[in-house]
Short mmCIF file of C-alpha atoms in Angstrom, two decimals:
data_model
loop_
_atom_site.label_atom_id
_atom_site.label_comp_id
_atom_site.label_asym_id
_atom_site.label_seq_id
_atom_site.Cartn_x
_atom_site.Cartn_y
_atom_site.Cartn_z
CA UNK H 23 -17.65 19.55 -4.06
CA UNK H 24 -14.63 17.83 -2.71
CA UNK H 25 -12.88 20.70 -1.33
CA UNK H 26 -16.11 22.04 0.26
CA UNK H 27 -16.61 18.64 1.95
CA UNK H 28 -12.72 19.02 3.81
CA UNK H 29 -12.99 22.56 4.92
CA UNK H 30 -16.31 21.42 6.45
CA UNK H 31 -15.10 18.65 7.99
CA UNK H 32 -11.97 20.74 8.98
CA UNK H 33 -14.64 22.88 11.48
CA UNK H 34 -15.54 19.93 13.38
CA UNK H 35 -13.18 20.35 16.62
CA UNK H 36 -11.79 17.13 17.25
CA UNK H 37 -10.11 17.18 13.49
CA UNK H 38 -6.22 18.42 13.74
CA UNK H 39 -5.62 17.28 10.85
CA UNK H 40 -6.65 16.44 7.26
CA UNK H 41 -4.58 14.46 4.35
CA UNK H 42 -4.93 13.64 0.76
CA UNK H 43 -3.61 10.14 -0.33
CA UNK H 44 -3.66 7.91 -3.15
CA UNK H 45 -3.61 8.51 -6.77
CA UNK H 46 -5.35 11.57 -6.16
CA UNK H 47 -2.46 13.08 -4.02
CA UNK H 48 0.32 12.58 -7.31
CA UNK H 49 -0.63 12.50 -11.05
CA UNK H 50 -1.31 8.84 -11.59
CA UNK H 51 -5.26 9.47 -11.27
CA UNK H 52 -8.18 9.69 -13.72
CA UNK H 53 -11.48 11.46 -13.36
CA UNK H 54 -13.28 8.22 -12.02
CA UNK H 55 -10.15 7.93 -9.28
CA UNK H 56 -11.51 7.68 -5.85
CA UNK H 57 -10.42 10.03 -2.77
CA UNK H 58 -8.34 9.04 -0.11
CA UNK H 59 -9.33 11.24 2.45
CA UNK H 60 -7.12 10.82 5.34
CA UNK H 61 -8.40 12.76 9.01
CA UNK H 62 -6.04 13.11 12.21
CA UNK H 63 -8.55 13.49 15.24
CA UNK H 64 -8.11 13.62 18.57
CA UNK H 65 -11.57 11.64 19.14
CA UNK H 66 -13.99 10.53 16.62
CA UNK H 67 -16.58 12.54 15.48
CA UNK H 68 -19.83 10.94 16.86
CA UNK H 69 -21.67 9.11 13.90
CA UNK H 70 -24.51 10.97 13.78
CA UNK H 71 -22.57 14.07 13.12
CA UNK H 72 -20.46 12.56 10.51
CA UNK H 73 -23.64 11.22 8.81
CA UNK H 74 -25.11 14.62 8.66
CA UNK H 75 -22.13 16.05 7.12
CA UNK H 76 -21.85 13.75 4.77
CA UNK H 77 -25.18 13.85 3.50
CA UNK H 78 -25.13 17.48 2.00
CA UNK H 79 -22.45 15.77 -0.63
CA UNK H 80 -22.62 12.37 -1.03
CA UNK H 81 -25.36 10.29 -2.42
CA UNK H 82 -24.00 6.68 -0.57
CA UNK H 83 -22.47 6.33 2.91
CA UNK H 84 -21.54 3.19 4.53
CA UNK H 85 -20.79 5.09 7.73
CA UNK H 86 -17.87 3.11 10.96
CA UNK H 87 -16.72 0.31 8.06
CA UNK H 88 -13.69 -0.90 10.02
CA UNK H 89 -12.60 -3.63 7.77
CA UNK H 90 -8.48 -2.43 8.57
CA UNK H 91 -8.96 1.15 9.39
CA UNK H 92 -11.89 3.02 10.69
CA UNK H 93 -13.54 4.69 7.71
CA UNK H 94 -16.30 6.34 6.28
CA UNK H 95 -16.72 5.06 2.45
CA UNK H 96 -19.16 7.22 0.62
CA UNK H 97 -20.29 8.14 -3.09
CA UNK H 98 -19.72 11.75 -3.75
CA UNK H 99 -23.37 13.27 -5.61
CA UNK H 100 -20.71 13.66 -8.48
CA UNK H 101 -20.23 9.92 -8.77
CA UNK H 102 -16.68 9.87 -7.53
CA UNK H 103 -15.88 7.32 -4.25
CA UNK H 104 -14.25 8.65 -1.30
CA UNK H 105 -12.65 6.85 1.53
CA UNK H 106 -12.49 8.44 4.41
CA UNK H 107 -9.84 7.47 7.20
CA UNK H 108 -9.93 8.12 10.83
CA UNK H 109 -6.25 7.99 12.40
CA UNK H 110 -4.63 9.23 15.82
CA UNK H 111 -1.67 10.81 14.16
CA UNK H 112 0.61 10.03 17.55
CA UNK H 113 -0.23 5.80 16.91
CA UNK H 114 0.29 6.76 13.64
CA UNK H 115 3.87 7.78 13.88
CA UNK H 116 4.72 5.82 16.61
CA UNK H 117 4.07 3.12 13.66
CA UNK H 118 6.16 4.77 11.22
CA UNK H 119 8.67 5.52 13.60
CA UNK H 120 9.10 1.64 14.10
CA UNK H 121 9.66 0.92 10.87
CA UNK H 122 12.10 3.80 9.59
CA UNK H 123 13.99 4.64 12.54
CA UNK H 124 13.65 0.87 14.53
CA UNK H 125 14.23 -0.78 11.01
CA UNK H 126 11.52 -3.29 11.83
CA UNK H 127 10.62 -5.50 8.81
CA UNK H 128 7.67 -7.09 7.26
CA UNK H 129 6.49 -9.61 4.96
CA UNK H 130 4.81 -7.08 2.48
CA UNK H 131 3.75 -3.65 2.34
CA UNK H 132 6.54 -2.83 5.23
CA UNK H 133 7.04 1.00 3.98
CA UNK H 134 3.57 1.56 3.00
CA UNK H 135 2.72 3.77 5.36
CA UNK H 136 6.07 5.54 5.08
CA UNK H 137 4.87 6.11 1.90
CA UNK H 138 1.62 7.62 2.76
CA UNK H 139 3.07 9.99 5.29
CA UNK H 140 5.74 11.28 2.63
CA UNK H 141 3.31 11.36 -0.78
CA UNK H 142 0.06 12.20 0.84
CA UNK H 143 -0.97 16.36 -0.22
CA UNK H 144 -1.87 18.02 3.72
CA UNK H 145 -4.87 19.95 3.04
CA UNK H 146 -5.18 21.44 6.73
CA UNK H 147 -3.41 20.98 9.59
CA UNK H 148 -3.96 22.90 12.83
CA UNK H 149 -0.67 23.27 14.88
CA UNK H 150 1.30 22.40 12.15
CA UNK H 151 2.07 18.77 13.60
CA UNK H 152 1.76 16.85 9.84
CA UNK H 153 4.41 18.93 8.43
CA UNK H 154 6.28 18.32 11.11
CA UNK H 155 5.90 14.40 11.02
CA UNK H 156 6.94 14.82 7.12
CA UNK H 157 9.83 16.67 7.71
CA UNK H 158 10.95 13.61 10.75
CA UNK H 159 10.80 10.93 8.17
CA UNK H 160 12.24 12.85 5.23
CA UNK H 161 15.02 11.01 5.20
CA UNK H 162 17.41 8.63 3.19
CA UNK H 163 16.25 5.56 3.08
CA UNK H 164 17.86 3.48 5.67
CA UNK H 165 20.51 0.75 5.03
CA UNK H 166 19.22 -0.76 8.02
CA UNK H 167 15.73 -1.21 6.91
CA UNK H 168 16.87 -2.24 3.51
CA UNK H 169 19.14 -5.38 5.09
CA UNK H 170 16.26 -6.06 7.16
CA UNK H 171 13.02 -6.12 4.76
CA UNK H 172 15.87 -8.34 2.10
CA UNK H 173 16.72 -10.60 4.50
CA UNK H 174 13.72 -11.80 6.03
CA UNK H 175 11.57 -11.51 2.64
CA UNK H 176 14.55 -13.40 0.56
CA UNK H 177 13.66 -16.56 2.82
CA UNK H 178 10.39 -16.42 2.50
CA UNK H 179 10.94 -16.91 -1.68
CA UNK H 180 13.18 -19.82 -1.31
CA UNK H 181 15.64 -22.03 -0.04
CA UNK H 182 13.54 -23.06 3.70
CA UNK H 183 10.95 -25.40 4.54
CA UNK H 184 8.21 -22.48 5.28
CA UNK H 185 9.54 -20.52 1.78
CA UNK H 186 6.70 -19.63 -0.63
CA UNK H 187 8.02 -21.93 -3.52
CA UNK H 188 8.05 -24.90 -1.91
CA UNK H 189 4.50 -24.34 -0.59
CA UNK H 190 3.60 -23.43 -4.11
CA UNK H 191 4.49 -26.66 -5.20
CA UNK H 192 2.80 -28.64 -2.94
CA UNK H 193 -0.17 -27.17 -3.48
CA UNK H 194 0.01 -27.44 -7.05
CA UNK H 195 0.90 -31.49 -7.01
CA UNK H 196 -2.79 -31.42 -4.94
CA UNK H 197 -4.66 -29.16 -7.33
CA UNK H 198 -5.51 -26.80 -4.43
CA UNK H 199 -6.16 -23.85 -6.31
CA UNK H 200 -7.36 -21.43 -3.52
CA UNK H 201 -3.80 -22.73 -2.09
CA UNK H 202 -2.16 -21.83 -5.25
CA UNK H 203 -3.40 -18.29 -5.06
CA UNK H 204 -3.09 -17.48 -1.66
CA UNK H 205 1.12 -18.50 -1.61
CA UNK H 206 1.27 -16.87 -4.99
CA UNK H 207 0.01 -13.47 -3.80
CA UNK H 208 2.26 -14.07 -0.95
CA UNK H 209 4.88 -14.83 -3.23
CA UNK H 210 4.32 -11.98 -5.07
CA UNK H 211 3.98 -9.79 -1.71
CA UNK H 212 8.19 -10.62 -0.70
CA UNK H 213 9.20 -10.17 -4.13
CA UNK H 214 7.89 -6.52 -4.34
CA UNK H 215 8.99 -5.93 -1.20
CA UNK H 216 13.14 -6.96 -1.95
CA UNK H 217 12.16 -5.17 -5.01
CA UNK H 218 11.34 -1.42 -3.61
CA UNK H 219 13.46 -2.36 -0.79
CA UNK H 220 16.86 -3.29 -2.86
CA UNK H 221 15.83 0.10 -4.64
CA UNK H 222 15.54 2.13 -1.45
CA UNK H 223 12.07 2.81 -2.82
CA UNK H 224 9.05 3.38 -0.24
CA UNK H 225 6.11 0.70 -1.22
CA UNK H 226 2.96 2.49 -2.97
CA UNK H 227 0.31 -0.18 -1.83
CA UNK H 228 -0.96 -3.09 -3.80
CA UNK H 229 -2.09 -1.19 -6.89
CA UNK H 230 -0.15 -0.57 -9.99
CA UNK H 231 3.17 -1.96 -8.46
CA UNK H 232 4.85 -3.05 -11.55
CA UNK H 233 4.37 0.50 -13.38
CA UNK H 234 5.51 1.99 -9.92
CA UNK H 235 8.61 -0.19 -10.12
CA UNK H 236 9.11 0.14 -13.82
CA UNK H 237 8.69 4.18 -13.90
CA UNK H 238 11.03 4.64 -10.62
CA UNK H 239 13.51 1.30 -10.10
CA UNK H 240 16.98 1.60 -11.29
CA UNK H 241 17.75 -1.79 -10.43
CA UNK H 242 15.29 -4.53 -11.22
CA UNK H 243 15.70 -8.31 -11.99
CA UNK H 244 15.73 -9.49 -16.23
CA UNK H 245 12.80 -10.21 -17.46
CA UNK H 246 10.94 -8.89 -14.52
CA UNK H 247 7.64 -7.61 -16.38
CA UNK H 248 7.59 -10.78 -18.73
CA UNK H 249 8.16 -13.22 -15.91
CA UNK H 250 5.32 -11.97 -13.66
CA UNK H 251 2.77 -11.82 -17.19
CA UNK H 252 3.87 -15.17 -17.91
CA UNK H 253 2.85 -16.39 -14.85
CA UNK H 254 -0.21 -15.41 -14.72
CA UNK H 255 -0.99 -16.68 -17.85
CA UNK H 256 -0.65 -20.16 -17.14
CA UNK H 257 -0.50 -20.06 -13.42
CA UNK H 258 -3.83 -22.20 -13.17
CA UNK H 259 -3.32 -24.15 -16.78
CA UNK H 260 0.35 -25.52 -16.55
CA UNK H 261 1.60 -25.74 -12.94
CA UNK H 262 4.72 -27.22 -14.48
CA UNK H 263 5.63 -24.21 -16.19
CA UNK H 264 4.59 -21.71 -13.41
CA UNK H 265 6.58 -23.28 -10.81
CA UNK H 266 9.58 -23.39 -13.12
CA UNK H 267 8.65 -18.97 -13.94
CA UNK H 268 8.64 -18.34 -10.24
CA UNK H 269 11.92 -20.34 -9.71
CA UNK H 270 13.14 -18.15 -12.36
CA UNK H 271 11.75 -15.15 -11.05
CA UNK H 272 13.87 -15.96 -7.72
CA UNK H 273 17.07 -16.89 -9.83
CA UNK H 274 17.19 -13.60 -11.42
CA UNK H 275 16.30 -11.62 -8.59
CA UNK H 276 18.97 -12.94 -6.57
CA UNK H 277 21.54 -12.61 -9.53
CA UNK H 278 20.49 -8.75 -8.94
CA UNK H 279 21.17 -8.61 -5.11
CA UNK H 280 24.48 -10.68 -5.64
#
């Protein structure tokens, strides 16, 4: 069902492109995985067209959802989601262009897309022009986005007034627990980012990023799995002991970069 639906959508004539991404695209995926379907156009296809398409194999459709990108997100008749992605493939290397060869950094998810480009499975491709973008940022990770992403995410963890710690803190001492999560996740964001970074390691998105780092990291910090469990454990119980986890978290991850 799936590979009839992207050779059918490969006919429509503003598609140069089409990409699989996601767990489905590697072997970290299950049978109740969703698809990542991932379409270079030159236009989008009208939504009336893309509805009728759709409808010979899928049994949902929320049809334009443009929550980050623009997508179709449907329920194949076999039960299995699919997200469908709508890109221009020349913003969309212009974008990875500015990160890999510019060495412009982030506060989280920098190389994700990096990532996406260079794991995703090209399923059809016109004039060739995916491949090509593949081969253009097969390259060694470079030192200059490494220094980059470390330095600016390193400050964010500690040591500076705006640093996620201190904010953590703060929060806690006013039992703000929506502001406990938020600079938590964003915590959490910088210190995966120094992680893949230090490890010249692309980033694989916010799911399973401590098997990712676990399975393919030759460098990380002591007690990095425990630490991050801990926290969560008592990260709304016993603010005490979370704040004094995270400042460990940020010792030993430093001891690492030293």
């Amino acid at each position: 069902m799936f590979e009839k639906l992207w050779r059918e959508i490969a006919e429509l004539p503003q598609v140069i492109g089409i990409a699989l991404g996601g767990s489905r695209a590697s072997e970290n995926y299950d049978e109740k995985s969703d698809y990542d379907l991932y379409l270079y156009v030159t236009a989008i296809p009208e939504d009336s067209v893309r509805r009728e398409l759709l409808s010979k194999y899928c049994s949902y459709m929320e049809i334009g959802n443009s929550f980050w990108e623009l997508e179709d997100d449907c329920t194949l008749k076999n039960g299995i989601d699919i997200d469908i992605l709508y890109r221009n493939l020349d913003s969309f290397v212009q974008g990875v262009a500015s990160v890999v060869e510019d060495g412009n950094a982030g506060t989280g998810y920098t190389t994700c897309m990096w990532h996406n480009l260079k794991t995703c499975k090209i399923l059809y491709d016109e004039k060739g022009l995916l491949k090509k973008a593949q081969e253009r940022f097969s390259v060694k990770y470079p030192a200059k986005l490494k220094e980059n992403i470390i330095s600016k995410n390193i400050k964010l963890l500690h040591g500076m007034l705006p640093s996620y710690d201190g904010q953590i803190k703060k929060a806690s001492l006013r039992n703000d627990l929506v502001a406990v999560n938020h600079r938590v996740t964003a915590f959490m964001e910088s210190y995966f980012e120094i992680i893949f970074a230090m490890n010249e390691m692309t980033h694989p998105g916010e799911k399973r990023q401590v098997m990712y780092a676990k399975k393919y990291a030759k460098i990380l910090p002591n007690r990095f799995e425990e630490n991050i469990t801990d926290l969560f454990n008592v990260l709304f119980n016993d603010y005490d002991k979370a704040n004094d986890i995270i400042k460990q978290m940020y010792e030993k991850l430093e001891k690492v970069l030293d």
